[in-house]
mmCIF file of C-alpha atoms in Angstrom:
data_model
loop_
_atom_site.group_PDB
_atom_site.id
_atom_site.type_symbol
_atom_site.label_atom_id
_atom_site.label_comp_id
_atom_site.label_asym_id
_atom_site.label_seq_id
_atom_site.Cartn_x
_atom_site.Cartn_y
_atom_site.Cartn_z
ATOM 1 C CA MET O 1 -25.752 22.194 -8.924
ATOM 2 C CA THR O 2 -24.165 21.383 -5.529
ATOM 3 C CA SER O 3 -27.052 19.104 -4.512
ATOM 4 C CA GLY O 4 -26.786 17.342 -7.899
ATOM 5 C CA PHE O 5 -23.081 16.809 -7.326
ATOM 6 C CA LEU O 6 -23.667 15.508 -3.797
ATOM 7 C CA ALA O 7 -26.453 13.204 -5.028
ATOM 8 C CA MET O 8 -24.023 11.501 -7.459
ATOM 9 C CA GLY O 9 -26.865 10.534 -9.786
ATOM 10 C CA GLY O 10 -28.588 8.566 -7.007
ATOM 11 C CA TYR O 11 -25.423 6.684 -5.991
ATOM 12 C CA ALA O 12 -24.365 9.027 -3.157
ATOM 13 C CA GLY O 13 -24.866 6.281 -0.565
ATOM 14 C CA TYR O 14 -22.181 4.227 -2.300
ATOM 15 C CA VAL O 15 -19.767 6.815 -3.738
ATOM 16 C CA TRP O 16 -19.260 9.034 -0.668
ATOM 17 C CA PRO O 17 -18.652 6.202 1.824
ATOM 18 C CA CYS O 18 -16.016 4.832 -0.591
ATOM 19 C CA ILE O 19 -14.291 8.212 -0.710
ATOM 20 C CA GLY O 20 -14.568 8.359 3.091
ATOM 21 C CA PHE O 21 -12.994 4.883 3.548
ATOM 22 C CA SER O 22 -10.148 5.802 1.229
ATOM 23 C CA LEU O 23 -9.410 9.128 2.906
ATOM 24 C CA ALA O 24 -9.601 7.374 6.284
ATOM 25 C CA THR O 25 -7.090 4.764 5.025
ATOM 26 C CA LEU O 26 -4.718 7.527 3.907
ATOM 27 C CA ALA O 27 -5.122 9.382 7.218
ATOM 28 C CA TRP O 28 -4.636 6.197 9.290
ATOM 29 C CA ASN O 29 -1.466 5.331 7.386
ATOM 30 C CA LEU O 30 -0.024 8.779 7.960
ATOM 31 C CA TRP O 31 -0.987 8.830 11.649
ATOM 32 C CA SER O 32 0.223 5.303 12.444
ATOM 33 C CA ALA O 33 3.520 5.776 10.571
ATOM 34 C CA GLN O 34 4.261 8.991 12.476
ATOM 35 C CA ARG O 35 3.264 7.331 15.739
ATOM 36 C CA ALA O 36 5.603 4.397 15.027
ATOM 37 C CA SER O 37 8.373 6.834 14.125
ATOM 38 C CA ARG O 38 7.949 8.827 17.365
ATOM 39 C CA ALA O 39 7.822 5.630 19.465
ATOM 40 C CA ALA O 40 11.001 4.270 17.807
ATOM 41 C CA LEU O 41 12.824 7.548 18.428
ATOM 42 C CA GLU O 42 11.746 7.528 22.074
ATOM 43 C CA ARG O 43 12.830 3.892 22.487
ATOM 44 C CA ALA O 44 16.228 4.632 20.934
ATOM 45 C CA ARG O 45 16.716 7.622 23.249
ATOM 46 C CA ARG O 46 15.819 5.473 26.274
ATOM 47 C CA SER O 47 18.258 2.741 25.183
ATOM 48 C CA ILE O 48 21.058 5.302 24.808
ATOM 49 C CA ALA O 49 20.270 6.843 28.198
ATOM 50 C CA MET O 50 20.309 3.389 29.839
ATOM 51 C CA ALA O 51 23.604 2.518 28.157
ATOM 52 C CA ASP O 52 25.148 5.808 29.351
ATOM 53 C CA ALA O 53 23.896 5.399 32.928
ATOM 54 C CA MET H 1 28.470 -1.161 -8.332
ATOM 55 C CA TRP H 2 27.838 -3.715 -5.553
ATOM 56 C CA THR H 3 29.860 -1.592 -3.128
ATOM 57 C CA TRP H 4 27.668 1.398 -3.969
ATOM 58 C CA PHE H 5 24.528 -0.704 -3.538
ATOM 59 C CA TYR H 6 25.645 -2.112 -0.183
ATOM 60 C CA ARG H 7 26.533 1.410 1.017
ATOM 61 C CA LEU H 8 23.124 2.748 -0.117
ATOM 62 C CA ALA H 9 21.328 -0.163 1.577
ATOM 63 C CA SER H 10 23.181 0.339 4.865
ATOM 64 C CA PRO H 11 20.858 1.321 7.752
ATOM 65 C CA PRO H 12 22.378 4.813 8.330
ATOM 66 C CA SER H 13 22.035 5.696 4.605
ATOM 67 C CA VAL H 14 18.463 4.396 4.427
ATOM 68 C CA TYR H 15 17.541 6.270 7.627
ATOM 69 C CA ALA H 16 18.952 9.561 6.344
ATOM 70 C CA LEU H 17 17.653 9.222 2.771
ATOM 71 C CA SER H 18 14.118 8.233 3.785
ATOM 72 C CA GLY H 19 13.977 11.155 6.217
ATOM 73 C CA ARG H 20 14.882 13.581 3.436
ATOM 74 C CA LEU H 21 12.489 12.060 0.869
ATOM 75 C CA ALA H 22 9.340 11.498 2.963
ATOM 76 C CA PRO H 23 8.070 15.120 3.293
ATOM 77 C CA TRP H 24 8.496 15.816 -0.445
ATOM 78 C CA LEU H 25 6.814 12.566 -1.473
ATOM 79 C CA LEU H 26 3.883 13.131 0.890
ATOM 80 C CA ALA H 27 3.424 16.758 -0.220
ATOM 81 C CA ALA H 28 3.433 15.728 -3.910
ATOM 82 C CA ALA H 29 1.011 12.885 -3.119
ATOM 83 C CA ALA H 30 -1.402 15.265 -1.352
ATOM 84 C CA CYS H 31 -1.442 17.607 -4.388
ATOM 85 C CA LEU H 32 -1.993 14.768 -6.877
ATOM 86 C CA ILE H 33 -4.701 13.057 -4.804
ATOM 87 C CA ALA H 34 -6.554 16.359 -4.268
ATOM 88 C CA PHE H 35 -6.414 17.159 -7.996
ATOM 89 C CA GLY H 36 -7.367 13.620 -9.051
ATOM 90 C CA LEU H 37 -10.310 13.465 -6.653
ATOM 91 C CA VAL H 38 -11.741 16.855 -7.679
ATOM 92 C CA ASP H 39 -11.251 16.113 -11.388
ATOM 93 C CA GLY H 40 -12.648 12.590 -11.111
ATOM 94 C CA LEU H 41 -15.628 13.408 -8.895
ATOM 95 C CA ALA H 42 -16.662 16.761 -10.339
ATOM 96 C CA PHE H 43 -15.441 17.027 -13.935
ATOM 97 C CA ALA H 44 -15.162 13.524 -15.452
ATOM 98 C CA PRO H 45 -18.318 12.583 -17.383
ATOM 99 C CA PRO H 46 -20.598 9.874 -15.935
ATOM 100 C CA ASP H 47 -20.262 6.358 -17.382
ATOM 101 C CA TYR H 48 -22.914 5.475 -19.966
ATOM 102 C CA GLN H 49 -23.793 2.224 -18.164
ATOM 103 C CA GLN H 50 -22.846 2.776 -14.503
ATOM 104 C CA GLY H 51 -23.690 6.479 -14.242
ATOM 105 C CA ASP H 52 -21.944 8.286 -11.366
ATOM 106 C CA ALA H 53 -21.317 5.010 -9.486
ATOM 107 C CA PHE H 54 -18.282 4.468 -11.731
ATOM 108 C CA ARG H 55 -16.518 7.320 -9.858
ATOM 109 C CA ILE H 56 -15.688 4.772 -7.145
ATOM 110 C CA VAL H 57 -12.965 3.618 -9.559
ATOM 111 C CA TYR H 58 -10.901 6.697 -8.618
ATOM 112 C CA VAL H 59 -10.246 5.291 -5.153
ATOM 113 C CA HIS H 60 -10.890 1.561 -5.709
ATOM 114 C CA ALA H 61 -8.453 0.919 -8.577
ATOM 115 C CA PRO H 62 -5.433 2.756 -7.066
ATOM 116 C CA SER H 63 -6.053 0.977 -3.722
ATOM 117 C CA ALA H 64 -6.260 -2.397 -5.467
ATOM 118 C CA TRP H 65 -3.088 -1.726 -7.419
ATOM 119 C CA LEU H 66 -1.243 -0.676 -4.252
ATOM 120 C CA SER H 67 -2.480 -3.770 -2.400
ATOM 121 C CA THR H 68 -0.680 -6.061 -4.883
ATOM 122 C CA PHE H 69 2.323 -3.753 -5.409
ATOM 123 C CA ALA H 70 2.999 -3.584 -1.650
ATOM 124 C CA TYR H 71 2.804 -7.369 -1.437
ATOM 125 C CA MET H 72 5.267 -7.820 -4.318
ATOM 126 C CA LEU H 73 7.628 -5.319 -2.699
ATOM 127 C CA MET H 74 7.340 -7.159 0.617
ATOM 128 C CA ALA H 75 8.129 -10.519 -1.023
ATOM 129 C CA VAL H 76 11.030 -9.166 -3.124
ATOM 130 C CA ALA H 77 12.523 -7.371 -0.101
ATOM 131 C CA GLY H 78 12.166 -10.565 1.954
ATOM 132 C CA ALA H 79 13.831 -12.615 -0.804
ATOM 133 C CA ILE H 80 16.727 -10.125 -1.052
ATOM 134 C CA ALA H 81 17.186 -10.303 2.723
ATOM 135 C CA LEU H 82 17.137 -14.123 2.698
ATOM 136 C CA ILE H 83 19.404 -14.618 -0.327
ATOM 137 C CA TRP H 84 21.989 -11.826 0.044
ATOM 138 C CA ARG H 85 21.552 -11.329 3.807
ATOM 139 C CA ILE H 86 20.920 -7.601 3.325
ATOM 140 C CA LYS H 87 19.122 -6.904 6.588
ATOM 141 C CA ILE H 88 17.430 -3.713 5.381
ATOM 142 C CA GLY H 89 15.278 -6.067 3.241
ATOM 143 C CA HIS H 90 13.510 -7.375 6.343
ATOM 144 C CA ALA H 91 12.943 -3.794 7.529
ATOM 145 C CA VAL H 92 11.407 -2.838 4.150
ATOM 146 C CA ALA H 93 9.155 -5.918 4.246
ATOM 147 C CA ALA H 94 8.044 -5.155 7.817
ATOM 148 C CA ALA H 95 7.333 -1.511 6.907
ATOM 149 C CA ALA H 96 5.362 -2.385 3.751
ATOM 150 C CA ALA H 97 3.075 -4.984 5.378
ATOM 151 C CA PRO H 98 0.664 -2.758 7.387
ATOM 152 C CA ILE H 99 0.388 -0.256 4.524
ATOM 153 C CA GLY H 100 -0.432 -3.026 2.048
ATOM 154 C CA ALA H 101 -2.935 -4.604 4.440
ATOM 155 C CA SER H 102 -4.756 -1.290 4.941
ATOM 156 C CA PHE H 103 -5.067 -0.714 1.186
ATOM 157 C CA THR H 104 -6.281 -4.306 0.691
ATOM 158 C CA LEU H 105 -9.014 -3.691 3.276
ATOM 159 C CA CYS H 106 -9.869 -0.407 1.529
ATOM 160 C CA THR H 107 -10.078 -2.260 -1.809
ATOM 161 C CA LEU H 108 -12.446 -4.855 -0.372
ATOM 162 C CA LEU H 109 -14.686 -2.241 1.289
ATOM 163 C CA SER H 110 -14.856 0.077 -1.726
ATOM 164 C CA GLY H 111 -15.348 -2.888 -4.073
ATOM 165 C CA SER H 112 -18.147 -4.166 -1.887
ATOM 166 C CA LEU H 113 -19.871 -0.753 -1.955
ATOM 167 C CA TRP H 114 -19.447 -0.635 -5.741
ATOM 168 C CA GLY H 115 -20.761 -4.185 -6.108
ATOM 169 C CA LYS H 116 -24.095 -3.504 -4.399
ATOM 170 C CA PRO H 117 -25.555 -1.113 -7.027
ATOM 171 C CA MET H 118 -23.879 -2.910 -9.986
ATOM 172 C CA TRP H 119 -24.249 -6.613 -9.108
ATOM 173 C CA GLY H 120 -27.028 -6.377 -6.513
ATOM 174 C CA THR H 121 -24.846 -7.756 -3.705
ATOM 175 C CA PHE H 122 -22.112 -6.526 -1.379
ATOM 176 C CA TRP H 123 -20.193 -9.791 -1.667
ATOM 177 C CA ALA H 124 -19.933 -12.789 -3.959
ATOM 178 C CA TRP H 125 -17.424 -15.660 -3.853
ATOM 179 C CA ASP H 126 -16.090 -14.445 -7.171
ATOM 180 C CA PRO H 127 -12.457 -15.362 -8.109
ATOM 181 C CA ARG H 128 -11.217 -11.735 -8.025
ATOM 182 C CA LEU H 129 -12.919 -10.913 -4.719
ATOM 183 C CA THR H 130 -11.898 -14.181 -3.090
ATOM 184 C CA SER H 131 -8.239 -13.895 -4.153
ATOM 185 C CA GLU H 132 -8.145 -10.298 -2.853
ATOM 186 C CA LEU H 133 -9.561 -11.539 0.477
ATOM 187 C CA ILE H 134 -6.829 -14.222 0.558
ATOM 188 C CA LEU H 135 -4.299 -11.404 0.017
ATOM 189 C CA LEU H 136 -5.627 -9.671 3.145
ATOM 190 C CA PHE H 137 -5.244 -12.919 5.129
ATOM 191 C CA LEU H 138 -1.702 -13.317 3.757
ATOM 192 C CA TYR H 139 -0.822 -9.825 5.017
ATOM 193 C CA PHE H 140 -2.263 -10.674 8.452
ATOM 194 C CA GLY H 141 -0.356 -13.987 8.425
ATOM 195 C CA VAL H 142 2.963 -12.341 7.521
ATOM 196 C CA MET H 143 2.546 -9.644 10.200
ATOM 197 C CA SER H 144 1.494 -12.167 12.869
ATOM 198 C CA LEU H 145 4.323 -14.575 12.009
ATOM 199 C CA ARG H 146 6.907 -11.810 12.354
ATOM 200 C CA GLN H 147 5.666 -11.133 15.904
ATOM 201 C CA ALA H 148 5.289 -14.818 16.853
ATOM 202 C CA PHE H 149 8.977 -15.523 17.599
ATOM 203 C CA GLU H 150 10.996 -14.358 20.576
ATOM 204 C CA ASP H 151 14.044 -14.097 18.321
ATOM 205 C CA PRO H 152 13.267 -11.256 15.835
ATOM 206 C CA ALA H 153 15.670 -12.720 13.239
ATOM 207 C CA ARG H 154 13.696 -15.977 13.143
ATOM 208 C CA GLY H 155 10.447 -14.007 12.874
ATOM 209 C CA ASP H 156 11.879 -12.044 9.939
ATOM 210 C CA ARG H 157 12.951 -15.215 8.124
ATOM 211 C CA ALA H 158 9.608 -16.971 8.671
ATOM 212 C CA ALA H 159 7.649 -13.895 7.535
ATOM 213 C CA ALA H 160 9.833 -13.570 4.424
ATOM 214 C CA LEU H 161 9.255 -17.233 3.524
ATOM 215 C CA LEU H 162 5.475 -16.901 3.896
ATOM 216 C CA ALA H 163 5.508 -13.685 1.834
ATOM 217 C CA ILE H 164 7.463 -15.431 -0.947
ATOM 218 C CA VAL H 165 5.128 -18.444 -0.982
ATOM 219 C CA GLY H 166 2.102 -16.108 -1.051
ATOM 220 C CA VAL H 167 3.319 -14.458 -4.274
ATOM 221 C CA VAL H 168 1.497 -17.245 -6.118
ATOM 222 C CA ASN H 169 -1.722 -15.358 -5.258
ATOM 223 C CA ILE H 170 -0.681 -12.215 -7.207
ATOM 224 C CA PRO H 171 -1.082 -13.624 -10.776
ATOM 225 C CA ILE H 172 -4.315 -15.257 -9.589
ATOM 226 C CA ILE H 173 -5.664 -11.812 -8.572
ATOM 227 C CA LYS H 174 -4.461 -10.247 -11.827
ATOM 228 C CA PHE H 175 -5.709 -12.900 -14.255
ATOM 229 C CA SER H 176 -8.747 -14.212 -12.345
ATOM 230 C CA VAL H 177 -11.038 -12.081 -14.522
ATOM 231 C CA THR H 178 -9.726 -13.739 -17.691
ATOM 232 C CA TRP H 179 -9.130 -17.304 -16.429
ATOM 233 C CA TRP H 180 -12.577 -17.773 -14.897
ATOM 234 C CA ASN H 181 -16.115 -16.463 -15.301
ATOM 235 C CA SER H 182 -16.149 -13.395 -13.097
ATOM 236 C CA LEU H 183 -18.617 -10.749 -12.051
ATOM 237 C CA HIS H 184 -15.700 -8.350 -11.864
ATOM 238 C CA GLN H 185 -14.976 -6.284 -14.957
ATOM 239 C CA GLY H 186 -11.795 -6.904 -16.946
ATOM 240 C CA ALA H 187 -8.770 -4.592 -17.172
ATOM 241 C CA THR H 188 -9.568 -1.094 -18.411
ATOM 242 C CA VAL H 189 -6.228 0.705 -18.032
ATOM 243 C CA ALA H 190 -3.477 -1.936 -18.013
ATOM 244 C CA ARG H 191 -4.235 -3.500 -21.377
ATOM 245 C CA PHE H 192 -1.776 -4.424 -24.071
ATOM 246 C CA GLY H 193 -3.835 -2.431 -26.575
ATOM 247 C CA LYS H 194 -5.371 0.973 -25.892
ATOM 248 C CA PRO H 195 -7.132 1.651 -22.561
ATOM 249 C CA THR H 196 -10.917 1.475 -22.920
ATOM 250 C CA MET H 197 -11.540 4.765 -21.061
ATOM 251 C CA VAL H 198 -11.841 8.178 -22.699
ATOM 252 C CA ALA H 199 -9.148 10.718 -21.789
ATOM 253 C CA SER H 200 -11.428 12.832 -19.553
ATOM 254 C CA MET H 201 -12.050 9.763 -17.368
ATOM 255 C CA LEU H 202 -8.548 8.300 -17.690
ATOM 256 C CA VAL H 203 -6.478 11.376 -16.745
ATOM 257 C CA PRO H 204 -7.864 11.725 -13.180
ATOM 258 C CA LEU H 205 -7.461 7.966 -12.722
ATOM 259 C CA LEU H 206 -3.790 8.090 -13.761
ATOM 260 C CA VAL H 207 -3.267 11.108 -11.478
ATOM 261 C CA MET H 208 -4.808 9.133 -8.600
ATOM 262 C CA PHE H 209 -2.535 6.150 -9.371
ATOM 263 C CA ALA H 210 0.497 8.470 -9.227
ATOM 264 C CA GLY H 211 -0.772 10.147 -6.027
ATOM 265 C CA PHE H 212 -1.410 6.836 -4.236
ATOM 266 C CA MET H 213 1.985 5.513 -5.358
ATOM 267 C CA LEU H 214 3.836 8.579 -4.038
ATOM 268 C CA PHE H 215 1.815 8.373 -0.824
ATOM 269 C CA PHE H 216 2.799 4.724 -0.418
ATOM 270 C CA VAL H 217 6.510 5.451 -0.902
ATOM 271 C CA GLY H 218 6.287 8.462 1.450
ATOM 272 C CA VAL H 219 4.592 6.491 4.247
ATOM 273 C CA LEU H 220 6.981 3.588 3.607
ATOM 274 C CA CYS H 221 9.895 5.983 4.200
ATOM 275 C CA VAL H 222 8.427 7.115 7.545
ATOM 276 C CA ARG H 223 7.748 3.511 8.644
ATOM 277 C CA LEU H 224 11.158 2.390 7.403
ATOM 278 C CA ARG H 225 12.896 4.955 9.617
ATOM 279 C CA ALA H 226 11.006 3.563 12.609
ATOM 280 C CA GLU H 227 11.896 -0.041 11.661
ATOM 281 C CA VAL H 228 15.581 0.838 11.189
ATOM 282 C CA LEU H 229 15.707 2.643 14.546
ATOM 283 C CA ASN H 230 14.018 -0.277 16.336
ATOM 284 C CA ARG H 231 16.453 -2.761 14.830
ATOM 285 C CA GLU H 232 19.625 -0.678 15.205
ATOM 286 C CA ARG H 233 19.012 1.217 18.412
ATOM 287 C CA LEU H 234 22.214 -0.130 19.996
ATOM 288 C CA ALA H 235 24.378 0.813 16.979
ATOM 289 C CA THR H 236 26.791 3.731 17.340
ATOM 290 C CA TRP H 237 25.391 5.695 14.370
ATOM 291 C CA VAL H 238 21.972 5.858 16.085
ATOM 292 C CA ARG H 239 23.496 7.958 18.878
ATOM 293 C CA GLU H 240 24.373 10.713 16.370
ATOM 294 C CA ALA H 241 21.135 10.358 14.407
ATOM 295 C CA VAL H 242 18.953 10.610 17.514
ATOM 296 C CA ALA H 243 20.900 13.589 18.845
ATOM 297 C CA THR H 244 20.149 15.689 15.713
#
């Protein structure tokens, strides 16, 4: 049953890479958005510290 | 009403609201995408012509829809910023661009992998495929143009103009399968009559559409906070926001 599911009726070589690309797109979006958010916060903190100094 | 709208669209309000919304939207998106994927991959019946290869639709169609939706949002936000000088519009457009570009790339890759077993080729200069590729180049153009100016305000205006001009490509993507002879199949869900899919195939697809949409809005909120902070980092409200 599991091997039949994984085989995807002979289209496994097409279906699973598509799922992989899509999950990678979702993961990249989440990672890069959080990275941008952290970098912006750090930049803002630096600007405030420079203005206070 | 305009006062309320201007207050809601002010950078401090957008920063606070998007911070509150993002975790809920992303959690709901994760649940819907997990359910839609399991239902679509394991429980939906195989297509009578395409067999199990049709299951690619569960990631391809929501990605394709998001690729055009993000572009429309980017163009509308740019137009609002140009016409009414609401500066949060440029921030929304800048935040939407990389998300839209990534989903356009995902659409092209998944479509290409679907095309090989169905059409016998990874790529054809078909109207739908070509217009989707042009959409990817438009995203790259808008993002590059924004970075190309030393003055960020000029970059924002130029990017908004290009995004607005590029909107002409959206109806071409949508109607290319009806205007020209196309390898690509016609609309199956967004039809004026009934959708052509049976409920057991359609439900996971609609769940995936909802999941991808919530994911997009959630990631947009996170990116928007970063854009707002970058643009307003010398404003007095940022001092309080960063301290908390």
